[in-house]
mmCIF file of C-alpha atoms in Angstrom:
data_model
loop_
_atom_site.group_PDB
_atom_site.id
_atom_site.type_symbol
_atom_site.label_atom_id
_atom_site.label_comp_id
_atom_site.label_asym_id
_atom_site.label_seq_id
_atom_site.Cartn_x
_atom_site.Cartn_y
_atom_site.Cartn_z
ATOM 1 C CA ASP A 1 -3.900 -0.805 17.197
ATOM 2 C CA GLN A 2 -2.702 -2.963 14.315
ATOM 3 C CA GLN A 3 -5.833 -4.215 12.557
ATOM 4 C CA VAL A 4 -3.892 -6.208 9.966
ATOM 5 C CA LYS A 5 -0.977 -8.264 11.219
ATOM 6 C CA GLN A 6 1.773 -10.158 9.491
ATOM 7 C CA ASN A 7 3.534 -11.898 12.338
ATOM 8 C CA SER A 8 6.480 -13.200 10.341
ATOM 9 C CA PRO A 9 8.836 -10.354 9.430
ATOM 10 C CA SER A 10 10.863 -12.642 7.199
ATOM 11 C CA LEU A 11 10.711 -16.009 5.454
ATOM 12 C CA SER A 12 13.312 -17.970 3.487
ATOM 13 C CA VAL A 13 12.274 -20.654 1.012
ATOM 14 C CA GLN A 14 14.208 -22.873 -1.358
ATOM 15 C CA GLU A 15 13.675 -22.197 -5.056
ATOM 16 C CA GLY A 16 10.991 -24.480 -6.484
ATOM 17 C CA ARG A 17 9.297 -25.050 -3.125
ATOM 18 C CA ILE A 18 6.075 -23.503 -1.863
ATOM 19 C CA SER A 19 6.129 -20.128 -0.091
ATOM 20 C CA ILE A 20 3.298 -19.493 2.380
ATOM 21 C CA LEU A 21 2.807 -15.991 3.715
ATOM 22 C CA ASN A 22 0.268 -15.415 6.463
ATOM 23 C CA CYS A 23 -1.886 -12.498 7.500
ATOM 24 C CA ASP A 24 -4.371 -12.039 10.360
ATOM 25 C CA TYR A 25 -6.912 -9.289 10.861
ATOM 26 C CA THR A 26 -9.059 -8.131 13.747
ATOM 27 C CA ASN A 27 -11.687 -5.895 12.125
ATOM 28 C CA SER A 28 -14.764 -7.989 11.318
ATOM 29 C CA MET A 29 -15.945 -5.267 8.919
ATOM 30 C CA PHE A 30 -13.131 -6.037 6.492
ATOM 31 C CA ASP A 31 -14.643 -7.536 3.392
ATOM 32 C CA TYR A 32 -11.981 -7.390 0.727
ATOM 33 C CA PHE A 33 -8.339 -8.393 0.900
ATOM 34 C CA LEU A 34 -5.343 -7.769 -1.311
ATOM 35 C CA TRP A 35 -1.711 -8.800 -1.529
ATOM 36 C CA TYR A 36 1.008 -6.452 -2.756
ATOM 37 C CA LYS A 37 4.616 -7.145 -3.628
ATOM 38 C CA LYS A 38 7.307 -4.534 -3.051
ATOM 39 C CA TYR A 39 10.920 -4.313 -4.145
ATOM 40 C CA PRO A 40 13.320 -1.952 -2.294
ATOM 41 C CA ALA A 41 12.976 1.746 -3.187
ATOM 42 C CA GLU A 42 9.946 1.053 -5.409
ATOM 43 C CA GLY A 43 6.192 1.361 -4.962
ATOM 44 C CA PRO A 44 4.170 -1.785 -4.173
ATOM 45 C CA THR A 45 2.536 -3.606 -7.060
ATOM 46 C CA PHE A 46 -0.776 -5.402 -6.813
ATOM 47 C CA LEU A 47 -0.580 -9.171 -6.842
ATOM 48 C CA ILE A 48 -3.934 -10.778 -6.107
ATOM 49 C CA SER A 49 -7.139 -10.080 -4.207
ATOM 50 C CA ILE A 50 -10.054 -11.933 -2.671
ATOM 51 C CA SER A 51 -13.556 -10.985 -1.645
ATOM 52 C CA SER A 52 -15.050 -12.328 1.570
ATOM 53 C CA ILE A 53 -17.665 -14.249 -0.392
ATOM 54 C CA LYS A 54 -14.895 -16.559 -1.610
ATOM 55 C CA ASP A 55 -12.412 -18.726 0.265
ATOM 56 C CA LYS A 56 -9.873 -19.101 -2.535
ATOM 57 C CA ASN A 57 -8.620 -17.160 -5.512
ATOM 58 C CA GLU A 58 -5.948 -18.353 -7.886
ATOM 59 C CA ASP A 59 -3.825 -16.562 -10.460
ATOM 60 C CA GLY A 60 -1.013 -18.544 -12.006
ATOM 61 C CA ARG A 61 1.552 -19.417 -9.332
ATOM 62 C CA PHE A 62 -0.263 -17.320 -6.721
ATOM 63 C CA THR A 63 -3.217 -18.481 -4.638
ATOM 64 C CA VAL A 64 -4.845 -16.594 -1.799
ATOM 65 C CA PHE A 65 -6.897 -18.445 0.819
ATOM 66 C CA LEU A 66 -9.333 -16.748 3.174
ATOM 67 C CA ASN A 67 -10.644 -18.211 6.408
ATOM 68 C CA LYS A 68 -13.181 -15.648 7.515
ATOM 69 C CA SER A 69 -14.116 -17.375 10.778
ATOM 70 C CA ALA A 70 -10.464 -17.363 11.844
ATOM 71 C CA LYS A 71 -9.877 -13.889 10.367
ATOM 72 C CA HIS A 72 -6.883 -15.285 8.551
ATOM 73 C CA LEU A 73 -5.623 -15.207 4.996
ATOM 74 C CA SER A 74 -2.595 -16.683 3.350
ATOM 75 C CA LEU A 75 -0.736 -16.298 0.089
ATOM 76 C CA HIS A 76 0.755 -19.400 -1.518
ATOM 77 C CA ILE A 77 3.415 -19.116 -4.188
ATOM 78 C CA VAL A 78 4.288 -22.297 -6.003
ATOM 79 C CA PRO A 79 6.804 -22.940 -7.327
ATOM 80 C CA SER A 80 8.855 -20.161 -5.758
ATOM 81 C CA GLN A 81 11.293 -18.362 -8.045
ATOM 82 C CA PRO A 82 14.234 -16.049 -7.281
ATOM 83 C CA GLY A 83 12.293 -13.090 -8.683
ATOM 84 C CA ASP A 84 9.722 -13.607 -5.947
ATOM 85 C CA SER A 85 12.203 -12.285 -3.387
ATOM 86 C CA ALA A 86 10.544 -9.101 -2.130
ATOM 87 C CA VAL A 87 8.486 -7.728 0.737
ATOM 88 C CA TYR A 88 4.841 -8.829 0.656
ATOM 89 C CA PHE A 89 2.092 -6.759 2.232
ATOM 90 C CA CYS A 90 -1.443 -7.877 2.854
ATOM 91 C CA ALA A 91 -4.118 -5.194 2.917
ATOM 92 C CA ALA A 92 -7.797 -5.097 3.819
ATOM 93 C CA SER A 93 -10.766 -2.827 3.265
ATOM 94 C CA GLU A 94 -14.403 -2.698 4.258
ATOM 95 C CA SER A 95 -15.610 -2.873 0.672
ATOM 96 C CA ASN A 96 -14.285 -3.240 -2.836
ATOM 97 C CA PHE A 97 -15.440 0.175 -3.998
ATOM 98 C CA GLY A 98 -12.807 2.115 -5.846
ATOM 99 C CA ASN A 99 -12.199 4.804 -3.255
ATOM 100 C CA GLU A 100 -12.221 2.669 -0.130
ATOM 101 C CA LYS A 101 -9.275 3.028 2.269
ATOM 102 C CA LEU A 102 -6.856 0.145 2.597
ATOM 103 C CA THR A 103 -5.291 -0.942 5.870
ATOM 104 C CA PHE A 104 -1.893 -2.555 5.364
ATOM 105 C CA GLY A 105 0.001 -5.120 7.395
ATOM 106 C CA THR A 106 3.632 -4.644 8.374
ATOM 107 C CA GLY A 107 4.983 -6.859 5.600
ATOM 108 C CA THR A 108 6.925 -10.112 5.295
ATOM 109 C CA ARG A 109 10.300 -10.169 3.572
ATOM 110 C CA LEU A 110 10.473 -13.296 1.397
ATOM 111 C CA THR A 111 13.866 -14.558 0.300
ATOM 112 C CA ILE A 112 14.053 -17.327 -2.269
ATOM 113 C CA ILE A 113 17.245 -19.325 -1.989
ATOM 114 C CA PRO A 114 18.574 -20.584 -5.346
ATOM 115 C CA ASP B 1 2.510 5.697 -20.799
ATOM 116 C CA GLY B 2 -0.083 6.000 -18.049
ATOM 117 C CA GLY B 3 1.065 5.938 -14.486
ATOM 118 C CA ILE B 4 1.899 7.734 -11.271
ATOM 119 C CA THR B 5 5.019 9.818 -10.957
ATOM 120 C CA GLN B 6 6.655 11.015 -7.786
ATOM 121 C CA SER B 7 9.554 13.382 -7.793
ATOM 122 C CA PRO B 8 12.244 13.581 -6.747
ATOM 123 C CA LYS B 9 13.329 10.026 -5.889
ATOM 124 C CA TYR B 10 15.539 11.285 -3.038
ATOM 125 C CA LEU B 11 15.089 14.503 -1.093
ATOM 126 C CA PHE B 12 17.195 16.024 1.645
ATOM 127 C CA ARG B 13 16.084 18.875 3.874
ATOM 128 C CA LYS B 14 17.307 20.601 6.976
ATOM 129 C CA GLU B 15 15.338 20.245 10.176
ATOM 130 C CA GLY B 16 12.722 22.959 10.579
ATOM 131 C CA GLN B 17 12.067 23.422 6.861
ATOM 132 C CA ASN B 18 8.809 22.575 5.167
ATOM 133 C CA VAL B 19 9.098 20.383 2.095
ATOM 134 C CA THR B 20 6.555 19.466 -0.599
ATOM 135 C CA LEU B 21 6.508 16.067 -2.285
ATOM 136 C CA SER B 22 5.021 15.837 -5.741
ATOM 137 C CA CYS B 23 2.542 13.197 -6.946
ATOM 138 C CA GLU B 24 1.055 13.277 -10.444
ATOM 139 C CA GLN B 25 -1.104 10.694 -12.218
ATOM 140 C CA ASN B 26 -2.408 10.524 -15.776
ATOM 141 C CA LEU B 27 -4.656 7.521 -15.171
ATOM 142 C CA ASN B 28 -7.787 9.664 -14.792
ATOM 143 C CA HIS B 29 -8.234 8.235 -11.296
ATOM 144 C CA ASP B 30 -10.502 10.072 -8.886
ATOM 145 C CA ALA B 31 -9.039 8.900 -5.570
ATOM 146 C CA MET B 32 -5.468 9.537 -4.439
ATOM 147 C CA TYR B 33 -3.601 8.575 -1.287
ATOM 148 C CA TRP B 34 -0.386 9.315 0.600
ATOM 149 C CA TYR B 35 1.382 6.706 2.736
ATOM 150 C CA ARG B 36 4.633 6.589 4.594
ATOM 151 C CA GLN B 37 6.684 3.478 5.083
ATOM 152 C CA ASP B 38 9.030 3.007 8.018
ATOM 153 C CA PRO B 39 11.049 -0.134 8.799
ATOM 154 C CA GLY B 40 8.834 -2.721 10.495
ATOM 155 C CA GLN B 41 5.755 -0.493 10.286
ATOM 156 C CA GLY B 42 4.249 -1.297 6.925
ATOM 157 C CA LEU B 43 2.373 1.413 5.031
ATOM 158 C CA ARG B 44 0.514 3.967 7.086
ATOM 159 C CA LEU B 45 -2.084 6.275 5.566
ATOM 160 C CA ILE B 46 -1.371 10.004 5.909
ATOM 161 C CA TYR B 47 -4.084 11.679 3.821
ATOM 162 C CA TYR B 48 -6.438 10.680 1.057
ATOM 163 C CA SER B 49 -8.662 12.440 -1.443
ATOM 164 C CA GLN B 50 -11.669 10.876 -3.096
ATOM 165 C CA ILE B 51 -12.426 13.797 -5.385
ATOM 166 C CA VAL B 52 -10.990 17.153 -6.443
ATOM 167 C CA ASN B 53 -11.099 19.878 -3.781
ATOM 168 C CA ASP B 54 -11.786 17.357 -1.030
ATOM 169 C CA PHE B 55 -9.476 15.351 1.232
ATOM 170 C CA GLN B 56 -9.555 13.519 4.561
ATOM 171 C CA LYS B 57 -7.029 12.771 7.257
ATOM 172 C CA GLY B 58 -5.643 9.276 7.449
ATOM 173 C CA ASP B 59 -4.185 7.561 10.489
ATOM 174 C CA ILE B 60 -1.072 9.737 10.883
ATOM 175 C CA ALA B 61 -1.960 13.182 9.467
ATOM 176 C CA GLU B 62 -0.314 15.295 12.165
ATOM 177 C CA GLY B 63 2.477 17.454 10.764
ATOM 178 C CA TYR B 64 1.367 17.002 7.164
ATOM 179 C CA SER B 65 -0.847 18.960 4.781
ATOM 180 C CA VAL B 66 -2.221 18.284 1.294
ATOM 181 C CA SER B 67 -4.152 19.972 -1.486
ATOM 182 C CA ARG B 68 -6.180 18.590 -4.363
ATOM 183 C CA GLU B 69 -6.790 21.448 -6.783
ATOM 184 C CA LYS B 70 -6.487 19.260 -9.860
ATOM 185 C CA LYS B 71 -7.522 15.683 -10.491
ATOM 186 C CA GLU B 72 -4.031 14.712 -11.632
ATOM 187 C CA SER B 73 -2.103 16.178 -8.719
ATOM 188 C CA PHE B 74 -2.007 15.516 -4.963
ATOM 189 C CA PRO B 75 1.046 17.210 -3.392
ATOM 190 C CA LEU B 76 2.029 16.449 0.198
ATOM 191 C CA THR B 77 3.725 19.041 2.410
ATOM 192 C CA VAL B 78 5.791 17.771 5.301
ATOM 193 C CA THR B 79 5.832 20.609 7.804
ATOM 194 C CA SER B 80 8.283 21.395 10.557
ATOM 195 C CA ALA B 81 5.628 20.156 13.006
ATOM 196 C CA GLN B 82 6.175 16.563 11.874
ATOM 197 C CA LYS B 83 8.407 15.143 14.604
ATOM 198 C CA ASN B 84 9.976 12.306 12.636
ATOM 199 C CA PRO B 85 9.752 13.148 8.930
ATOM 200 C CA THR B 86 12.540 10.918 7.610
ATOM 201 C CA ALA B 87 10.763 8.088 5.771
ATOM 202 C CA PHE B 88 9.852 6.618 2.398
ATOM 203 C CA TYR B 89 6.712 8.309 1.059
ATOM 204 C CA LEU B 90 4.365 6.591 -1.359
ATOM 205 C CA CYS B 91 1.528 8.045 -3.399
ATOM 206 C CA ALA B 92 -1.272 5.879 -4.802
ATOM 207 C CA SER B 93 -4.498 6.233 -6.769
ATOM 208 C CA THR B 94 -7.601 4.212 -7.586
ATOM 209 C CA PRO B 95 -10.063 4.363 -10.474
ATOM 210 C CA SER B 96 -13.352 6.152 -10.270
ATOM 211 C CA LEU B 97 -16.341 4.395 -8.752
ATOM 212 C CA VAL B 98 -18.112 4.905 -12.064
ATOM 213 C CA PHE B 99 -15.696 2.720 -13.996
ATOM 214 C CA SER B 100 -14.576 0.154 -11.451
ATOM 215 C CA SER B 101 -15.901 -1.959 -8.670
ATOM 216 C CA TYR B 102 -12.585 -2.929 -7.171
ATOM 217 C CA ASN B 103 -10.136 -1.023 -5.044
ATOM 218 C CA GLU B 104 -6.710 -2.068 -6.254
ATOM 219 C CA GLN B 105 -4.456 0.895 -5.569
ATOM 220 C CA PHE B 106 -1.752 1.812 -8.072
ATOM 221 C CA PHE B 107 1.424 3.118 -6.486
ATOM 222 C CA GLY B 108 4.076 5.546 -7.576
ATOM 223 C CA PRO B 109 7.802 4.776 -7.193
ATOM 224 C CA GLY B 110 8.090 6.677 -3.914
ATOM 225 C CA THR B 111 10.220 9.507 -2.544
ATOM 226 C CA ARG B 112 12.768 8.941 0.198
ATOM 227 C CA LEU B 113 12.905 12.026 2.395
ATOM 228 C CA THR B 114 15.825 12.504 4.729
ATOM 229 C CA VAL B 115 15.767 15.363 7.192
ATOM 230 C CA LEU B 116 19.207 16.284 8.470
#
């Protein structure tokens, strides 16, 4: 049972435009959400996170939106750059304590077209 | 430099052999995790350890074993009982509860295991 879903396996976006990556979850106990970026043959690196008490968190070109009633979050990257080409995973946990387990989605491969 | 190291980067083994993947961190993190990544499957949790000498099964623990004798080290053994061991294995850690109130996990570079 996939509790965190990323329904788009891949996405192509023109350089300079906005990239929107989507993530849905089913577990209503999830309270904290993260986005990770992963290049081939490397470990994921943390990008941005959001707590359920917020509906938006911004960090430079990256903004995460959370719609708790719809159990949906999205990552916006604007403007998109070639270095953004990677696989993006969303992850969720039931708290933001340091040793809480994360449940990951299946990932979306983003390709930025120059 | 502080970080998480996994060695080797690539590992080949014959079917039926046990193999141990190394994960070491010098971040002074209490919690450590093992994931495997398969195409189209995302990251799936194998085992995790919140403190030395303690560990719990994740979602896909069958055919794997771990130990946590030292804070810095969390080796994963892929046993011959694991039916489909070929995958990319990732180790991660998070800071202690005492020093942090967030659960960003820091990942190592991964080990690609191929069983022939």
